[in-house]
PDB file of C-alpha atoms in Angstrom:
ATOM      1  CA  MET K 444      77.586 -89.892 154.828  1.00 54.00           C
ATOM      2  CA  ASN K 445      75.083 -92.613 154.181  1.00 72.00           C
ATOM      3  CA  ALA K 446      74.126 -92.662 150.219  1.00 84.00           C
ATOM      4  CA  LEU K 447      70.358 -92.735 149.740  1.00 88.00           C
ATOM      5  CA  ASN K 448      68.436 -94.811 147.210  1.00 93.00           C
ATOM      6  CA  PHE K 449      65.273 -94.640 146.043  1.00 94.00           C
ATOM      7  CA  SER K 450      63.416 -98.281 145.418  1.00 90.00           C
ATOM      8  CA  PRO K 451      60.196 -97.592 143.700  1.00 83.00           C
ATOM      9  CA  PHE K 452      59.018-101.124 143.199  1.00 70.00           C
ATOM     10  CA  VAL K 453      56.904-100.154 140.607  1.00 54.00           C
ATOM     11  CA  ARG K 454      55.564-102.564 138.947  1.00 47.00           C
ATOM     12  CA  THR K 455      52.120-105.161 140.447  1.00 37.00           C
ATOM     13  CA  ALA K 456      53.364-108.232 138.173  1.00 36.00           C
ATOM     14  CA  GLY K 457      55.476-109.594 140.842  1.00 37.00           C
ATOM     15  CA  PRO K 458      54.527-110.236 144.516  1.00 37.00           C
ATOM     16  CA  GLY K 459      53.201-107.189 146.039  1.00 38.00           C
ATOM     17  CA  GLY K 460      54.579-104.260 143.925  1.00 42.00           C
ATOM     18  CA  ALA K 461      52.261-101.138 144.865  1.00 45.00           C
ATOM     19  CA  GLY K 462      52.139 -99.597 141.271  1.00 45.00           C
ATOM     20  CA  GLY K 463      50.525-100.297 138.270  1.00 51.00           C
ATOM     21  CA  GLU K 464      52.328-100.911 134.837  1.00 63.00           C
ATOM     22  CA  ALA K 465      55.713-100.032 134.827  1.00 69.00           C
ATOM     23  CA  VAL K 466      56.468 -96.477 134.304  1.00 85.00           C
ATOM     24  CA  ASP K 467      58.703 -95.326 131.529  1.00 91.00           C
ATOM     25  CA  PRO K 468      62.487 -95.676 132.350  1.00 94.00           C
ATOM     26  CA  GLY K 469      63.516 -92.522 131.054  1.00 94.00           C
ATOM     27  CA  GLU K 470      60.553 -90.783 133.085  1.00 94.00           C
ATOM     28  CA  LEU K 471      61.752 -92.723 136.617  1.00 94.00           C
ATOM     29  CA  PHE K 472      65.275 -92.037 136.111  1.00 96.00           C
ATOM     30  CA  ASP K 473      65.031 -88.246 135.444  1.00 96.00           C
ATOM     31  CA  ALA K 474      62.587 -88.057 138.329  1.00 95.00           C
ATOM     32  CA  VAL K 475      64.697 -90.139 140.834  1.00 96.00           C
ATOM     33  CA  ARG K 476      67.932 -87.879 140.148  1.00 96.00           C
ATOM     34  CA  ALA K 477      65.980 -84.414 139.950  1.00 97.00           C
ATOM     35  CA  ALA K 478      64.624 -85.416 143.615  1.00 97.00           C
ATOM     36  CA  GLY K 479      68.393 -85.669 144.907  1.00 96.00           C
ATOM     37  CA  PHE K 480      69.397 -89.267 145.054  1.00 96.00           C
ATOM     38  CA  THR K 481      72.170 -91.066 143.461  1.00 94.00           C
ATOM     39  CA  GLY K 482      70.925 -94.231 143.111  1.00 96.00           C
ATOM     40  CA  VAL K 483      67.508 -96.240 142.180  1.00 96.00           C
ATOM     41  CA  GLY K 484      66.772-100.191 143.360  1.00 96.00           C
ATOM     42  CA  LEU K 485      65.329-101.823 140.496  1.00 95.00           C
ATOM     43  CA  ASP K 486      63.281-105.216 140.601  1.00 93.00           C
ATOM     44  CA  LEU K 487      63.694-108.048 138.417  1.00 93.00           C
ATOM     45  CA  PHE K 488      59.839-108.008 137.521  1.00 90.00           C
ATOM     46  CA  THR K 489      60.153-104.252 136.459  1.00 92.00           C
ATOM     47  CA  VAL K 490      63.235-104.829 134.221  1.00 94.00           C
ATOM     48  CA  ASP K 491      61.584-107.780 132.646  1.00 93.00           C
ATOM     49  CA  ALA K 492      58.335-105.730 131.541  1.00 91.00           C
ATOM     50  CA  TRP K 493      60.396-102.777 129.978  1.00 94.00           C
ATOM     51  CA  ALA K 494      62.691-105.601 128.116  1.00 94.00           C
ATOM     52  CA  GLY K 495      58.962-106.543 126.903  1.00 92.00           C
ATOM     53  CA  ARG K 496      58.316-103.162 125.453  1.00 92.00           C
ATOM     54  CA  GLY K 497      61.835-102.626 123.883  1.00 94.00           C
ATOM     55  CA  HIS K 498      64.321-101.408 126.440  1.00 95.00           C
ATOM     56  CA  THR K 499      67.148-104.431 127.251  1.00 96.00           C
ATOM     57  CA  PRO K 500      68.763-104.528 130.160  1.00 96.00           C
ATOM     58  CA  ASP K 501      72.120-103.556 128.438  1.00 97.00           C
ATOM     59  CA  ARG K 502      70.032-100.433 127.298  1.00 96.00           C
ATOM     60  CA  LEU K 503      68.632 -99.608 130.623  1.00 97.00           C
ATOM     61  CA  ALA K 504      71.970 -99.595 132.200  1.00 97.00           C
ATOM     62  CA  ARG K 505      73.325 -97.323 129.744  1.00 97.00           C
ATOM     63  CA  ASP K 506      70.437 -95.194 130.302  1.00 96.00           C
ATOM     64  CA  LEU K 507      70.693 -95.417 133.931  1.00 96.00           C
ATOM     65  CA  THR K 508      74.577 -93.907 133.794  1.00 96.00           C
ATOM     66  CA  ALA K 509      73.606 -91.211 131.120  1.00 96.00           C
ATOM     67  CA  ALA K 510      71.097 -89.993 133.995  1.00 96.00           C
ATOM     68  CA  GLY K 511      73.722 -89.606 136.828  1.00 96.00           C
ATOM     69  CA  LEU K 512      72.303 -92.752 138.797  1.00 96.00           C
ATOM     70  CA  ARG K 513      73.588 -96.052 139.537  1.00 96.00           C
ATOM     71  CA  CYS K 514      71.665 -99.503 140.833  1.00 97.00           C
ATOM     72  CA  HIS K 515      72.158-100.012 144.181  1.00 95.00           C
ATOM     73  CA  GLU K 516      69.840-102.780 144.867  1.00 96.00           C
ATOM     74  CA  MET K 517      68.153-105.794 142.187  1.00 96.00           C
ATOM     75  CA  LEU K 518      65.307-107.132 144.078  1.00 93.00           C
ATOM     76  CA  GLY K 519      65.088-110.127 144.369  1.00 90.00           C
ATOM     77  CA  PHE K 520      65.562-114.138 144.562  1.00 97.00           C
ATOM     78  CA  VAL K 521      63.116-116.370 147.036  1.00 97.00           C
ATOM     79  CA  VAL K 522      65.091-119.613 148.774  1.00 98.00           C
ATOM     80  CA  SER K 523      61.896-121.717 148.221  1.00 97.00           C
ATOM     81  CA  ASP K 524      61.124-125.437 148.720  1.00 95.00           C
ATOM     82  CA  ASP K 525      61.552-126.063 145.128  1.00 96.00           C
ATOM     83  CA  GLU K 526      65.540-126.138 144.792  1.00 96.00           C
ATOM     84  CA  GLY K 527      65.540-125.603 141.304  1.00 96.00           C
ATOM     85  CA  SER K 528      63.536-122.685 140.946  1.00 97.00           C
ATOM     86  CA  THR K 529      65.810-121.164 143.975  1.00 97.00           C
ATOM     87  CA  TYR K 530      68.636-121.251 141.615  1.00 97.00           C
ATOM     88  CA  GLU K 531      67.212-119.992 138.320  1.00 97.00           C
ATOM     89  CA  GLY K 532      65.975-117.076 140.167  1.00 97.00           C
ATOM     90  CA  ALA K 533      69.233-116.640 142.077  1.00 97.00           C
ATOM     91  CA  ARG K 534      71.138-117.040 138.118  1.00 97.00           C
ATOM     92  CA  ARG K 535      68.287-114.180 136.559  1.00 97.00           C
ATOM     93  CA  ILE K 536      69.356-111.672 139.806  1.00 97.00           C
ATOM     94  CA  ALA K 537      73.047-112.341 139.365  1.00 97.00           C
ATOM     95  CA  GLU K 538      73.124-112.048 135.713  1.00 97.00           C
ATOM     96  CA  ALA K 539      71.078-108.482 136.068  1.00 97.00           C
ATOM     97  CA  LEU K 540      73.058-107.422 139.044  1.00 97.00           C
ATOM     98  CA  ALA K 541      76.260-108.002 136.931  1.00 97.00           C
ATOM     99  CA  THR K 542      74.734-106.201 133.864  1.00 98.00           C
ATOM    100  CA  PHE K 543      73.521-103.095 135.881  1.00 97.00           C
ATOM    101  CA  GLY K 544      76.490-103.182 138.232  1.00 97.00           C
ATOM    102  CA  ALA K 545      74.120-103.427 141.348  1.00 97.00           C
ATOM    103  CA  PRO K 546      76.136-104.532 144.571  1.00 97.00           C
ATOM    104  CA  TYR K 547      73.372-106.077 146.411  1.00 98.00           C
ATOM    105  CA  ALA K 548      70.739-108.600 145.421  1.00 98.00           C
ATOM    106  CA  LEU K 549      67.890-108.906 147.701  1.00 97.00           C
ATOM    107  CA  GLY K 550      66.852-112.249 148.941  1.00 97.00           C
ATOM    108  CA  MET K 551      63.860-113.719 151.131  1.00 96.00           C
ATOM    109  CA  VAL K 552      63.607-117.159 152.228  1.00 97.00           C
ATOM    110  CA  THR K 553      60.162-118.936 152.288  1.00 97.00           C
ATOM    111  CA  ALA K 554      61.474-122.619 152.719  1.00 96.00           C
ATOM    112  CA  PRO K 555      61.395-123.859 156.301  1.00 92.00           C
ATOM    113  CA  PRO K 556      64.872-123.096 158.499  1.00 90.00           C
ATOM    114  CA  GLY K 557      67.370-125.513 158.791  1.00 94.00           C
ATOM    115  CA  PRO K 558      70.447-127.213 156.610  1.00 95.00           C
ATOM    116  CA  ARG K 559      68.782-127.411 153.603  1.00 95.00           C
ATOM    117  CA  SER K 560      67.370-123.647 153.310  1.00 96.00           C
ATOM    118  CA  ALA K 561      71.105-122.405 154.508  1.00 97.00           C
ATOM    119  CA  ASP K 562      72.787-124.516 152.049  1.00 97.00           C
ATOM    120  CA  LEU K 563      70.576-123.519 149.604  1.00 97.00           C
ATOM    121  CA  PHE K 564      70.710-119.654 150.385  1.00 98.00           C
ATOM    122  CA  ALA K 565      74.673-119.938 150.675  1.00 98.00           C
ATOM    123  CA  ARG K 566      74.638-121.149 146.949  1.00 97.00           C
ATOM    124  CA  CYS K 567      72.743-118.379 146.088  1.00 98.00           C
ATOM    125  CA  ALA K 568      74.869-116.129 147.565  1.00 98.00           C
ATOM    126  CA  GLU K 569      77.779-117.688 145.971  1.00 97.00           C
ATOM    127  CA  LEU K 570      76.033-117.259 142.326  1.00 97.00           C
ATOM    128  CA  ILE K 571      75.682-113.761 143.174  1.00 98.00           C
ATOM    129  CA  ALA K 572      79.366-113.443 144.733  1.00 98.00           C
ATOM    130  CA  ASP K 573      80.689-114.600 141.650  1.00 97.00           C
ATOM    131  CA  ALA K 574      78.497-111.757 139.215  1.00 97.00           C
ATOM    132  CA  GLY K 575      80.328-109.350 141.704  1.00 97.00           C
ATOM    133  CA  GLY K 576      77.797-108.957 144.411  1.00 97.00           C
ATOM    134  CA  MET K 577      76.626-109.617 147.789  1.00 98.00           C
ATOM    135  CA  ALA K 578      73.258-111.116 149.167  1.00 98.00           C
ATOM    136  CA  ALA K 579      71.134-109.356 151.266  1.00 98.00           C
ATOM    137  CA  VAL K 580      68.980-111.440 153.132  1.00 98.00           C
ATOM    138  CA  GLU K 581      66.042-110.182 154.484  1.00 98.00           C
ATOM    139  CA  PHE K 582      63.954-110.780 157.246  1.00 98.00           C
ATOM    140  CA  LEU K 583      60.225-110.489 157.356  1.00 97.00           C
ATOM    141  CA  PRO K 584      57.447-111.334 160.294  1.00 96.00           C
ATOM    142  CA  PHE K 585      55.575-113.103 158.034  1.00 96.00           C
ATOM    143  CA  THR K 586      57.807-115.724 156.516  1.00 96.00           C
ATOM    144  CA  PRO K 587      59.884-118.537 158.211  1.00 96.00           C
ATOM    145  CA  LEU K 588      62.654-116.032 158.297  1.00 96.00           C
ATOM    146  CA  ALA K 589      60.810-113.305 160.608  1.00 97.00           C
ATOM    147  CA  THR K 590      63.974-112.089 162.974  1.00 97.00           C
ATOM    148  CA  ILE K 591      67.455-110.759 163.063  1.00 98.00           C
ATOM    149  CA  ALA K 592      69.188-113.614 164.318  1.00 97.00           C
ATOM    150  CA  ASP K 593      67.588-115.705 161.672  1.00 96.00           C
ATOM    151  CA  ALA K 594      69.229-113.623 158.611  1.00 97.00           C
ATOM    152  CA  ARG K 595      72.447-113.567 160.843  1.00 97.00           C
ATOM    153  CA  ALA K 596      72.726-117.551 160.809  1.00 96.00           C
ATOM    154  CA  LEU K 597      71.824-117.567 157.256  1.00 97.00           C
ATOM    155  CA  VAL K 598      74.645-115.042 156.527  1.00 97.00           C
ATOM    156  CA  ARG K 599      77.585-116.703 158.994  1.00 96.00           C
ATOM    157  CA  HIS K 600      76.480-119.746 156.990  1.00 97.00           C
ATOM    158  CA  ALA K 601      76.887-118.459 153.370  1.00 97.00           C
ATOM    159  CA  GLY K 602      80.419-117.096 154.446  1.00 92.00           C
ATOM    160  CA  ALA K 603      82.017-113.423 155.444  1.00 80.00           C
ATOM    161  CA  GLY K 604      81.834-111.001 152.400  1.00 90.00           C
ATOM    162  CA  ARG K 605      79.026-112.875 150.302  1.00 96.00           C
ATOM    163  CA  ALA K 606      76.075-112.135 152.459  1.00 98.00           C
ATOM    164  CA  GLY K 607      74.875-109.270 154.878  1.00 98.00           C
ATOM    165  CA  VAL K 608      71.600-108.991 156.628  1.00 98.00           C
ATOM    166  CA  LEU K 609      68.832-106.311 155.010  1.00 98.00           C
ATOM    167  CA  VAL K 610      67.359-104.236 157.931  1.00 98.00           C
ATOM    168  CA  ASP K 611      63.797-102.969 156.908  1.00 98.00           C
ATOM    169  CA  THR K 612      62.676-100.429 159.322  1.00 98.00           C
ATOM    170  CA  TRP K 613      59.147-102.207 158.659  1.00 98.00           C
ATOM    171  CA  HIS K 614      60.109-105.429 159.376  1.00 98.00           C
ATOM    172  CA  PHE K 615      61.943-104.212 162.589  1.00 98.00           C
ATOM    173  CA  PHE K 616      58.800-102.416 164.065  1.00 98.00           C
ATOM    174  CA  GLN K 617      56.549-105.032 163.004  1.00 97.00           C
ATOM    175  CA  GLY K 618      58.029-107.917 164.087  1.00 96.00           C
ATOM    176  CA  PRO K 619      59.565-110.089 167.439  1.00 96.00           C
ATOM    177  CA  ASP K 620      62.716-108.371 167.389  1.00 98.00           C
ATOM    178  CA  THR K 621      63.729-105.996 170.316  1.00 98.00           C
ATOM    179  CA  TRP K 622      66.511-102.912 169.766  1.00 98.00           C
ATOM    180  CA  ASP K 623      68.552-105.132 171.744  1.00 98.00           C
ATOM    181  CA  ASP K 624      68.551-107.517 169.139  1.00 98.00           C
ATOM    182  CA  LEU K 625      69.206-104.556 166.935  1.00 98.00           C
ATOM    183  CA  SER K 626      72.029-103.604 169.036  1.00 97.00           C
ATOM    184  CA  ALA K 627      73.557-106.900 168.950  1.00 97.00           C
ATOM    185  CA  LEU K 628      73.558-106.853 165.006  1.00 98.00           C
ATOM    186  CA  PRO K 629      77.584-105.530 164.272  1.00 97.00           C
ATOM    187  CA  ALA K 630      77.930-102.941 161.412  1.00 97.00           C
ATOM    188  CA  GLU K 631      79.716-105.652 159.158  1.00 96.00           C
ATOM    189  CA  GLU K 632      76.888-107.704 158.871  1.00 97.00           C
ATOM    190  CA  ILE K 633      74.616-105.046 157.562  1.00 98.00           C
ATOM    191  CA  ALA K 634      74.124-105.285 153.802  1.00 97.00           C
ATOM    192  CA  TYR K 635      72.170-102.185 153.531  1.00 97.00           C
ATOM    193  CA  VAL K 636      68.927-100.579 155.361  1.00 97.00           C
ATOM    194  CA  GLN K 637      65.521-100.177 153.745  1.00 97.00           C
ATOM    195  CA  PHE K 638      63.724 -97.007 155.233  1.00 97.00           C
ATOM    196  CA  ASN K 639      60.168 -96.257 155.403  1.00 97.00           C
ATOM    197  CA  ASP K 640      56.909 -96.004 157.887  1.00 98.00           C
ATOM    198  CA  HIS K 641      53.410 -96.789 158.875  1.00 98.00           C
ATOM    199  CA  PRO K 642      50.431 -95.701 160.113  1.00 97.00           C
ATOM    200  CA  ALA K 643      50.332 -98.331 162.845  1.00 96.00           C
ATOM    201  CA  VAL K 644      52.200-101.029 164.675  1.00 94.00           C
ATOM    202  CA  LEU K 645      49.975-103.724 163.770  1.00 94.00           C
ATOM    203  CA  GLY K 646      48.884-106.196 166.286  1.00 87.00           C
ATOM    204  CA  THR K 647      47.757-110.412 165.790  1.00 85.00           C
ATOM    205  CA  GLY K 648      45.788-111.081 163.203  1.00 88.00           C
ATOM    206  CA  ALA K 649      46.816-108.381 160.820  1.00 92.00           C
ATOM    207  CA  ASP K 650      47.533-109.058 157.497  1.00 95.00           C
ATOM    208  CA  LEU K 651      50.927-108.158 157.403  1.00 94.00           C
ATOM    209  CA  TYR K 652      51.359-109.090 153.932  1.00 93.00           C
ATOM    210  CA  HIS K 653      48.823-106.631 152.465  1.00 93.00           C
ATOM    211  CA  GLU K 654      49.907-103.804 154.852  1.00 93.00           C
ATOM    212  CA  CYS K 655      53.475-104.328 153.855  1.00 94.00           C
ATOM    213  CA  MET K 656      53.299-104.322 150.489  1.00 92.00           C
ATOM    214  CA  THR K 657      50.747-101.358 149.774  1.00 92.00           C
ATOM    215  CA  ARG K 658      50.090 -99.379 153.152  1.00 93.00           C
ATOM    216  CA  ARG K 659      53.356 -98.248 153.926  1.00 96.00           C
ATOM    217  CA  VAL K 660      53.738 -94.303 154.395  1.00 97.00           C
ATOM    218  CA  MET K 661      56.929 -92.119 153.715  1.00 97.00           C
ATOM    219  CA  PRO K 662      59.185 -91.829 156.896  1.00 98.00           C
ATOM    220  CA  GLY K 663      58.199 -89.162 159.637  1.00 97.00           C
ATOM    221  CA  ASP K 664      54.392 -89.866 158.751  1.00 98.00           C
ATOM    222  CA  GLY K 665      53.530 -93.391 160.658  1.00 98.00           C
ATOM    223  CA  VAL K 666      54.431 -94.294 163.933  1.00 98.00           C
ATOM    224  CA  PHE K 667      57.927 -95.610 163.813  1.00 98.00           C
ATOM    225  CA  PRO K 668      60.751 -94.262 165.909  1.00 98.00           C
ATOM    226  CA  LEU K 669      62.590 -93.501 163.409  1.00 98.00           C
ATOM    227  CA  GLY K 670      65.209 -91.368 164.574  1.00 98.00           C
ATOM    228  CA  ALA K 671      66.030 -93.702 167.319  1.00 98.00           C
ATOM    229  CA  PHE K 672      66.481 -96.213 164.798  1.00 98.00           C
ATOM    230  CA  ARG K 673      68.886 -93.989 163.015  1.00 97.00           C
ATOM    231  CA  ASP K 674      70.605 -92.983 166.068  1.00 97.00           C
ATOM    232  CA  ALA K 675      70.853 -97.244 167.038  1.00 98.00           C
ATOM    233  CA  LEU K 676      72.624 -97.789 163.692  1.00 97.00           C
ATOM    234  CA  ALA K 677      74.657 -94.197 163.905  1.00 96.00           C
ATOM    235  CA  ALA K 678      75.766 -95.687 167.767  1.00 96.00           C
ATOM    236  CA  LYS K 679      77.519 -99.122 166.175  1.00 95.00           C
ATOM    237  CA  GLY K 680      79.317 -97.119 163.219  1.00 96.00           C
ATOM    238  CA  TYR K 681      76.708 -97.822 160.535  1.00 96.00           C
ATOM    239  CA  ALA K 682      77.667 -95.594 157.282  1.00 95.00           C
ATOM    240  CA  GLY K 683      75.949 -97.683 154.621  1.00 95.00           C
ATOM    241  CA  LEU K 684      73.354 -97.441 152.100  1.00 96.00           C
ATOM    242  CA  VAL K 685      70.008 -96.505 152.753  1.00 97.00           C
ATOM    243  CA  SER K 686      67.456 -97.319 150.448  1.00 96.00           C
ATOM    244  CA  VAL K 687      63.476 -95.685 150.782  1.00 96.00           C
ATOM    245  CA  GLU K 688      61.440 -98.028 149.796  1.00 95.00           C
ATOM    246  CA  VAL K 689      57.552 -97.127 150.494  1.00 96.00           C
ATOM    247  CA  ASN K 690      55.525 -99.555 148.929  1.00 93.00           C
ATOM    248  CA  SER K 691      52.033 -97.438 148.842  1.00 92.00           C
ATOM    249  CA  ALA K 692      49.423 -97.345 145.955  1.00 88.00           C
ATOM    250  CA  GLU K 693      48.433 -93.932 146.596  1.00 90.00           C
ATOM    251  CA  LEU K 694      51.626 -92.510 146.458  1.00 92.00           C
ATOM    252  CA  ALA K 695      52.984 -94.427 143.403  1.00 89.00           C
ATOM    253  CA  ALA K 696      50.052 -93.033 141.322  1.00 89.00           C
ATOM    254  CA  LEU K 697      51.223 -89.529 142.302  1.00 92.00           C
ATOM    255  CA  GLY K 698      53.624 -90.109 139.133  1.00 92.00           C
ATOM    256  CA  PRO K 699      57.524 -90.501 139.550  1.00 93.00           C
ATOM    257  CA  ALA K 700      58.275 -86.821 140.322  1.00 95.00           C
ATOM    258  CA  GLU K 701      56.234 -86.573 142.905  1.00 96.00           C
ATOM    259  CA  PHE K 702      56.893 -90.010 144.524  1.00 95.00           C
ATOM    260  CA  ALA K 703      60.777 -89.333 144.492  1.00 96.00           C
ATOM    261  CA  ARG K 704      60.501 -85.526 145.910  1.00 97.00           C
ATOM    262  CA  ARG K 705      58.408 -86.513 148.580  1.00 97.00           C
ATOM    263  CA  ALA K 706      60.669 -89.388 149.353  1.00 97.00           C
ATOM    264  CA  TRP K 707      63.924 -87.446 149.234  1.00 97.00           C
ATOM    265  CA  ALA K 708      62.588 -84.453 151.444  1.00 97.00           C
ATOM    266  CA  ALA K 709      61.173 -87.336 154.037  1.00 97.00           C
ATOM    267  CA  THR K 710      64.079 -89.164 154.512  1.00 96.00           C
ATOM    268  CA  ARG K 711      66.552 -85.926 154.426  1.00 95.00           C
ATOM    269  CA  ARG K 712      64.993 -85.257 157.846  1.00 95.00           C
ATOM    270  CA  TYR K 713      66.615 -88.396 159.262  1.00 96.00           C
ATOM    271  CA  TRP K 714      70.017 -88.853 157.104  1.00 92.00           C
ATOM    272  CA  SER K 715      71.963 -86.582 155.469  1.00 77.00           C
TER     273      SER K 715
END
């Protein structure tokens, strides 16, 4: 059975968050658990915002456990041209991952592809592994790391057990990859899956970043063939984490209880 996780990405202070000010952590945790999820994805922007309101990471980790939840993913570090900034971001994510006991740290790559960015990612993965987690590299069609093959190359360079590919339905269906590319990805190279939908498959000239960060919809409410996607993963033996990540200002405005309830109901149509 796949573990189901809710990743609300609730603050706009970082790149692309769909919410407003970070919601109260207790309200969020209670809402996520009441909906049926056993895990929640957190991002460093929100954790920092909560810390500014007196909720230290250690306290948040205790509150999360008390709510019957686990943090399954921590967002996120960025491998950029700035080596110092890259390492500092990875260090902070590794620290948060250790505090919350999260198994995965999500990373993206904005540096041009090549040996230097591969080595930078491998160093980040080493920091995260030392903290007890795995670096999950996300391919995004609006970044230099745009395909499954790109992500697999970084994972192989970082080494088995230290890194895996994060497969997000949005980036798969809106990007250049094909079903054959997905089929060629071994289950053991997948870190975890992010699950969501969109009202349309976007064409050339669309603002992919804006659409990705603000206009996702619940699974089944858009045009992605999510049943076929699930079946493709099941065929390769994938039985890992599925994290529902629906970046939507409209849905976030409903409040955490309704947002989480809708996410659970939509996702259970595909994963049980």
